[in-house]
PDB file of C-alpha atoms in Angstrom:
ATOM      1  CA  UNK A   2     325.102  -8.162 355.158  1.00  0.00           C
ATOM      2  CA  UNK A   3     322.128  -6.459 356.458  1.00  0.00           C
ATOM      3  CA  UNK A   4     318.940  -8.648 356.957  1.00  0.00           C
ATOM      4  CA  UNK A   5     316.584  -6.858 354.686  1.00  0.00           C
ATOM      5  CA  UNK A   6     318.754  -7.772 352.152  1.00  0.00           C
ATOM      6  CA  UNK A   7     318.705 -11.414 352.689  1.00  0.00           C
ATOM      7  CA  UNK A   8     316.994 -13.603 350.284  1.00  0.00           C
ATOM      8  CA  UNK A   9     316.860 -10.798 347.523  1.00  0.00           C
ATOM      9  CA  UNK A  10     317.642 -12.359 344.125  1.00  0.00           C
ATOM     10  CA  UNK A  11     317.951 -10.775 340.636  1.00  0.00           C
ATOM     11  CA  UNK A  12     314.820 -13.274 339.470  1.00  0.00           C
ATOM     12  CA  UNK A  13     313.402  -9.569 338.856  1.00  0.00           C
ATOM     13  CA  UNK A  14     315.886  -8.980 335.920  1.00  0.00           C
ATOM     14  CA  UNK A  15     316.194 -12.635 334.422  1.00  0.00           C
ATOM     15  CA  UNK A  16     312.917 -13.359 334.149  1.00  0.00           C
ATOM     16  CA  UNK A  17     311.669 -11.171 331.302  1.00  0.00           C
ATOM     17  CA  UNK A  18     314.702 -12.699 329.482  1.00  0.00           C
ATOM     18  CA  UNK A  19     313.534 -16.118 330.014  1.00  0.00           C
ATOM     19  CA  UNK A  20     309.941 -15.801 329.193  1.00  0.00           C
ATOM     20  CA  UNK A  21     310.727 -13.989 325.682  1.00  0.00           C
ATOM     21  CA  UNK A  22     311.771 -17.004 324.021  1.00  0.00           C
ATOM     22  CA  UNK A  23     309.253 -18.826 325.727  1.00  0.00           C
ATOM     23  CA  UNK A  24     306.366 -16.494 324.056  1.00  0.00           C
ATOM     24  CA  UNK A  25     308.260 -16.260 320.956  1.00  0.00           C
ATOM     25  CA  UNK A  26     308.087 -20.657 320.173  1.00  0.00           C
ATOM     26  CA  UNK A  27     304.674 -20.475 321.618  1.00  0.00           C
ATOM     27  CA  UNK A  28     302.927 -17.889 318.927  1.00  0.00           C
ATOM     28  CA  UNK A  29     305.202 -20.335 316.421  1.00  0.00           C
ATOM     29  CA  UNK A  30     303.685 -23.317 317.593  1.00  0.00           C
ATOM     30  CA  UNK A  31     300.402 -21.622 317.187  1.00  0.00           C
ATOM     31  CA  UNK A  32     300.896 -19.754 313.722  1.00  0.00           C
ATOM     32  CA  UNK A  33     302.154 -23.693 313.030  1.00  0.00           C
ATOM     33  CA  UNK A  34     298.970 -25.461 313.507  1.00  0.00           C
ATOM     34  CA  UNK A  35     296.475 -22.131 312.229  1.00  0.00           C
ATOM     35  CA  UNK A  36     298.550 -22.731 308.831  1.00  0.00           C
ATOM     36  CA  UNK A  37     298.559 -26.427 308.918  1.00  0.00           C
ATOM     37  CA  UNK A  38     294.339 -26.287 309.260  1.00  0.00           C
ATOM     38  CA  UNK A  39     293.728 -23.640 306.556  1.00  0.00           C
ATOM     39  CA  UNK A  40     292.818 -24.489 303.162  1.00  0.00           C
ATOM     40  CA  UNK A  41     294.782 -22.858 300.680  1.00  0.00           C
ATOM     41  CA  UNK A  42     293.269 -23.632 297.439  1.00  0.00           C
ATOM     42  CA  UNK A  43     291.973 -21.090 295.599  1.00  0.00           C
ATOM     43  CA  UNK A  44     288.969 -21.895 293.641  1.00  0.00           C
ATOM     44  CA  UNK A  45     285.393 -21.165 293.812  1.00  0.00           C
ATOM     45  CA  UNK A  46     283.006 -23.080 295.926  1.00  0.00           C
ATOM     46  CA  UNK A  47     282.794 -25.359 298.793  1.00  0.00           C
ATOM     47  CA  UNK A  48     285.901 -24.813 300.627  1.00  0.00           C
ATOM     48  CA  UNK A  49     285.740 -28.345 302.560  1.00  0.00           C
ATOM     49  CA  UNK A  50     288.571 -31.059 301.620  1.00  0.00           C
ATOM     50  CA  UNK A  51     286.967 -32.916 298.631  1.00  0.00           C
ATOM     51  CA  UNK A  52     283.855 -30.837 297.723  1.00  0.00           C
ATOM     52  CA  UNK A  53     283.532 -29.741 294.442  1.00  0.00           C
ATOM     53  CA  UNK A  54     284.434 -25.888 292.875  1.00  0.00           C
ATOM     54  CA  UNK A  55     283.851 -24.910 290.005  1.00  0.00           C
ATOM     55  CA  UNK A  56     286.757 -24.088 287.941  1.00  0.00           C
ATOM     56  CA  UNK A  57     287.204 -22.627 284.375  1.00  0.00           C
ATOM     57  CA  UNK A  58     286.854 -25.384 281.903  1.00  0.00           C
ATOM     58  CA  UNK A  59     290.265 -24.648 280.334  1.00  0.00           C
ATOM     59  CA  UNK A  60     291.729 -25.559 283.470  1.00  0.00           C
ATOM     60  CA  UNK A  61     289.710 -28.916 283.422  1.00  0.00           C
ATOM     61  CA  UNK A  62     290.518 -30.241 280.354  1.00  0.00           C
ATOM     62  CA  UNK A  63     293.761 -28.990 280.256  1.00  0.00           C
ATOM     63  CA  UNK A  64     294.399 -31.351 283.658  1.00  0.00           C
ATOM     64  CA  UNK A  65     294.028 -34.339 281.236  1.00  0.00           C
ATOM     65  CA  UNK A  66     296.015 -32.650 278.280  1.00  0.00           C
ATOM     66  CA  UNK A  67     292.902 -31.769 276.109  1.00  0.00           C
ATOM     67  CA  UNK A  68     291.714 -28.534 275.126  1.00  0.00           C
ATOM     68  CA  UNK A  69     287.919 -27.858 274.271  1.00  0.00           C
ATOM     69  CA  UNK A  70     286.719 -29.015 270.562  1.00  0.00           C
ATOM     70  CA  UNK A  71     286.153 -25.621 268.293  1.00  0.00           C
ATOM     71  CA  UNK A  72     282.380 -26.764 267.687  1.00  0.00           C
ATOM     72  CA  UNK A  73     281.609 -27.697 271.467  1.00  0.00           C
ATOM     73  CA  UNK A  74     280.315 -25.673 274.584  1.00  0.00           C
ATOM     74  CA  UNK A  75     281.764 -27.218 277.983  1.00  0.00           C
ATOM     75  CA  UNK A  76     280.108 -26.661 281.047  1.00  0.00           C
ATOM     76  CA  UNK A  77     279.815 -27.698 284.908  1.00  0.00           C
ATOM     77  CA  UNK A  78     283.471 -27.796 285.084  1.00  0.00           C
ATOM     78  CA  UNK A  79     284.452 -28.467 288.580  1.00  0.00           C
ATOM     79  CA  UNK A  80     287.566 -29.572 290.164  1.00  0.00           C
ATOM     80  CA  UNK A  81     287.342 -31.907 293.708  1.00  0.00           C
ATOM     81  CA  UNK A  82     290.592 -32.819 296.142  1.00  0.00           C
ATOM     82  CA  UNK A  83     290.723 -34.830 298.563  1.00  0.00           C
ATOM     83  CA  UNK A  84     294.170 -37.729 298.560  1.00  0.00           C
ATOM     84  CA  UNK A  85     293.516 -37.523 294.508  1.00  0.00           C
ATOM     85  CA  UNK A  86     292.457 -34.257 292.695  1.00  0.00           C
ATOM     86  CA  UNK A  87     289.627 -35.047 290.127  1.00  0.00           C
ATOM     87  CA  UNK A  88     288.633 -32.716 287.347  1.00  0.00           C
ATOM     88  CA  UNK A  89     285.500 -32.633 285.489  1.00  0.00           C
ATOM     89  CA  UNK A  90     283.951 -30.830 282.400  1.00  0.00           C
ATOM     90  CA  UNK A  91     280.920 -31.616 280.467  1.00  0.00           C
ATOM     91  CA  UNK A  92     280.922 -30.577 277.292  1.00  0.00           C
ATOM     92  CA  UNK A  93     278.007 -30.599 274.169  1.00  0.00           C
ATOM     93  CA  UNK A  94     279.534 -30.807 270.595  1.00  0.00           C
ATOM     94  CA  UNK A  95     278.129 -32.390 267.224  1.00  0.00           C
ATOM     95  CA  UNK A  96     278.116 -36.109 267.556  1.00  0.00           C
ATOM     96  CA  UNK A  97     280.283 -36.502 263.981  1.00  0.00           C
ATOM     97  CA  UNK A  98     282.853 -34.415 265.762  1.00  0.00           C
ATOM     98  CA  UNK A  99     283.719 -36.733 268.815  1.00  0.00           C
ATOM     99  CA  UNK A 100     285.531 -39.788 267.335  1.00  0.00           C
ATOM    100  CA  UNK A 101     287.919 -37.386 265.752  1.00  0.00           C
ATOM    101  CA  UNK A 102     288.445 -35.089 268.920  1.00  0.00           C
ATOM    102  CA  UNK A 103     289.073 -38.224 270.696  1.00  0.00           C
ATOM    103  CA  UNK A 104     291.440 -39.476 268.493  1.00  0.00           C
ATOM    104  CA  UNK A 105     293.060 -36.020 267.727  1.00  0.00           C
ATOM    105  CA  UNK A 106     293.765 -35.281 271.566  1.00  0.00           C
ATOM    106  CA  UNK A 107     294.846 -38.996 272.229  1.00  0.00           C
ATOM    107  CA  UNK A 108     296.474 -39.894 269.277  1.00  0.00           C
ATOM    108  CA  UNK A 109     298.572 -42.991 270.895  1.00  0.00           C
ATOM    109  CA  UNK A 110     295.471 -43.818 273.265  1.00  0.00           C
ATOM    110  CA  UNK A 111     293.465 -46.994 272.245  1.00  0.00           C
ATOM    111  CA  UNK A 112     291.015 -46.816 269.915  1.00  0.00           C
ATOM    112  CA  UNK A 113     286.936 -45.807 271.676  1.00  0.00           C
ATOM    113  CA  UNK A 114     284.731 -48.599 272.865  1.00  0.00           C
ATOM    114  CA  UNK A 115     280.793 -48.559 272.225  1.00  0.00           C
ATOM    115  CA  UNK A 116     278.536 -50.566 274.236  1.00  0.00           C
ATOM    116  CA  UNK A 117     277.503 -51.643 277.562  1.00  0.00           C
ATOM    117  CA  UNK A 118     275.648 -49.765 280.294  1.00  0.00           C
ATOM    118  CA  UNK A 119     278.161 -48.456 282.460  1.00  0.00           C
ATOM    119  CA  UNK A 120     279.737 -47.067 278.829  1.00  0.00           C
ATOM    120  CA  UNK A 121     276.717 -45.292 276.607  1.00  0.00           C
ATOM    121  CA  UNK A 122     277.245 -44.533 273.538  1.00  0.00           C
ATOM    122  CA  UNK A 123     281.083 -44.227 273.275  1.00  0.00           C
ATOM    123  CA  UNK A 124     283.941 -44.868 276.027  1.00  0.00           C
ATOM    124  CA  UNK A 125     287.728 -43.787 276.273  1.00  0.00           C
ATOM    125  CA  UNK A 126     289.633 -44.854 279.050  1.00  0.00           C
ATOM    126  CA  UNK A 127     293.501 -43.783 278.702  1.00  0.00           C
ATOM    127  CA  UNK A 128     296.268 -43.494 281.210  1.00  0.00           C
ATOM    128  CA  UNK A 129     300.184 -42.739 280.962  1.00  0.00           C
ATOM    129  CA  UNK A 130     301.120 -46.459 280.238  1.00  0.00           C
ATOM    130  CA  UNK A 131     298.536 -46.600 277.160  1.00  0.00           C
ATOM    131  CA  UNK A 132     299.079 -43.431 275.500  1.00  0.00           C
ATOM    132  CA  UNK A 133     297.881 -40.012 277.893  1.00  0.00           C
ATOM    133  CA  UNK A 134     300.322 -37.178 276.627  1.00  0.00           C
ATOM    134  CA  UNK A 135     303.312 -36.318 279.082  1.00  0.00           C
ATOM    135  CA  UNK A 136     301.927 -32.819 279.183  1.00  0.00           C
ATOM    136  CA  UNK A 137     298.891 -34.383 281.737  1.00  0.00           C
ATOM    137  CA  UNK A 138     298.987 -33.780 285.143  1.00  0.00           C
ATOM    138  CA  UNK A 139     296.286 -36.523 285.651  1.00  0.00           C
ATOM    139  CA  UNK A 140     296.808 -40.249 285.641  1.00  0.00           C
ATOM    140  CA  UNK A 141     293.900 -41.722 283.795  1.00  0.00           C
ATOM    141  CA  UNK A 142     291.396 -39.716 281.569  1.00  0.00           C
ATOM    142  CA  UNK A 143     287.768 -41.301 280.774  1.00  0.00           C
ATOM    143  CA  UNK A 144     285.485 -40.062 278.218  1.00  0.00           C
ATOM    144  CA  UNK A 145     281.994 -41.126 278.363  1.00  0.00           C
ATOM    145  CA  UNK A 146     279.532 -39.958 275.124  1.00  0.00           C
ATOM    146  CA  UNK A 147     275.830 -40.369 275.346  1.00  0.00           C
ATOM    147  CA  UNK A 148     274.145 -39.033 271.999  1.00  0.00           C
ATOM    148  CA  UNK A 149     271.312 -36.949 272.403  1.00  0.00           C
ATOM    149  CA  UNK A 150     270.099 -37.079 269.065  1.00  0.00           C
ATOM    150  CA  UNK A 151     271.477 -37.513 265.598  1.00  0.00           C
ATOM    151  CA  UNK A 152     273.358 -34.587 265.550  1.00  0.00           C
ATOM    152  CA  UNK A 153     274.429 -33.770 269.347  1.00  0.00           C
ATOM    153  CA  UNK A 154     276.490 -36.208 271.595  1.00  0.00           C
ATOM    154  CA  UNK A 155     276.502 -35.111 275.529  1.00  0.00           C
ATOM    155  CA  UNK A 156     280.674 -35.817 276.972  1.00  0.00           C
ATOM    156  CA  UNK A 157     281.463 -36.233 279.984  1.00  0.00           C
ATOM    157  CA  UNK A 158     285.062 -35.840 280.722  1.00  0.00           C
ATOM    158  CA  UNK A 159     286.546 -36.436 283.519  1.00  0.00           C
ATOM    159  CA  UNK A 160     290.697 -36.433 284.587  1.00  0.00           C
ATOM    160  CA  UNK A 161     292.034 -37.795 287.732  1.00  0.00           C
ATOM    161  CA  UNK A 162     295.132 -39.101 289.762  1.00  0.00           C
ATOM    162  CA  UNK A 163     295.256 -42.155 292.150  1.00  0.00           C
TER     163      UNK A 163
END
């Protein structure tokens, strides 16, 4: 063997073979963690974990198996995840309408409290072992009514897991 020759290898050809994989797993590895970070929600807002977005107020009641009252104009709807997903609506119907919405949507719920100052003027607190519909995606519902006058009652409505 002539000495220019020795100590040639075929490195030359092997090593754009070896290195392929290599740059294939890396650009997984990073397409991995680029997917893993991004937030895929789609909703309007704040797109940090567990801000608040607004969402349609269909889509907020409809999280706690209620749909909005025929006489009553919902509002500041907003949906919030984090570890549990909490929707929330606020809605403004005639106060003589509310007892029979309540009992209407949760018809094997318990029966609406009155009183105390965590409560206002009317409380419902139902969950899936006494009487929230199957069709809920949330855990627990809770109404809250405050009445603004004689005629209007202000709900606040608000469906969540744990």
């Amino acid at each position: 063997m002539p000495a220019a020759e020795r100590g040639h290898t075929r490195w030359g050809i092997v090593l754009p073979f070896l290195a392929l994989p290599v740059v294939v797993l890396g650009v997984l590895i990073i397409g991995l963690f680029l997917w893993a970070w991004s937030d895929g929600d789609e909703v309007r807002g704040d797109a940090r974990a567990g801000a608040p977005a607004t969402v349609p107020c269909t889509d907020a009641l409809a999280f706690g198996a209620a749909e909005r009252p025929a006489k009553a104009r919902a509002h500041d709807c907003t949906v919030q995840r984090g570890i549990d997903t909490l929707y929330a609506a606020v809605l403004r119907m005639p106060r003589e309408d509310v007892r029979g919405w309540l009992r209407e949507t949760y018809p094997n719920g318990p029966e609406p409290r009155t009183g105390g100052a965590a409560c206002g003027a009317l409380c419902l607190d139902v969950t899936h072992e006494n009487g929230l519909p199957g069709t809920a995606e949330a855990h627990v519902v809770q109404v809250r009514v405050e009445y603004v006058n004689a005629e209007n009652a202000l709900v606040r409505f608000s469906a969540f897991t744990m």
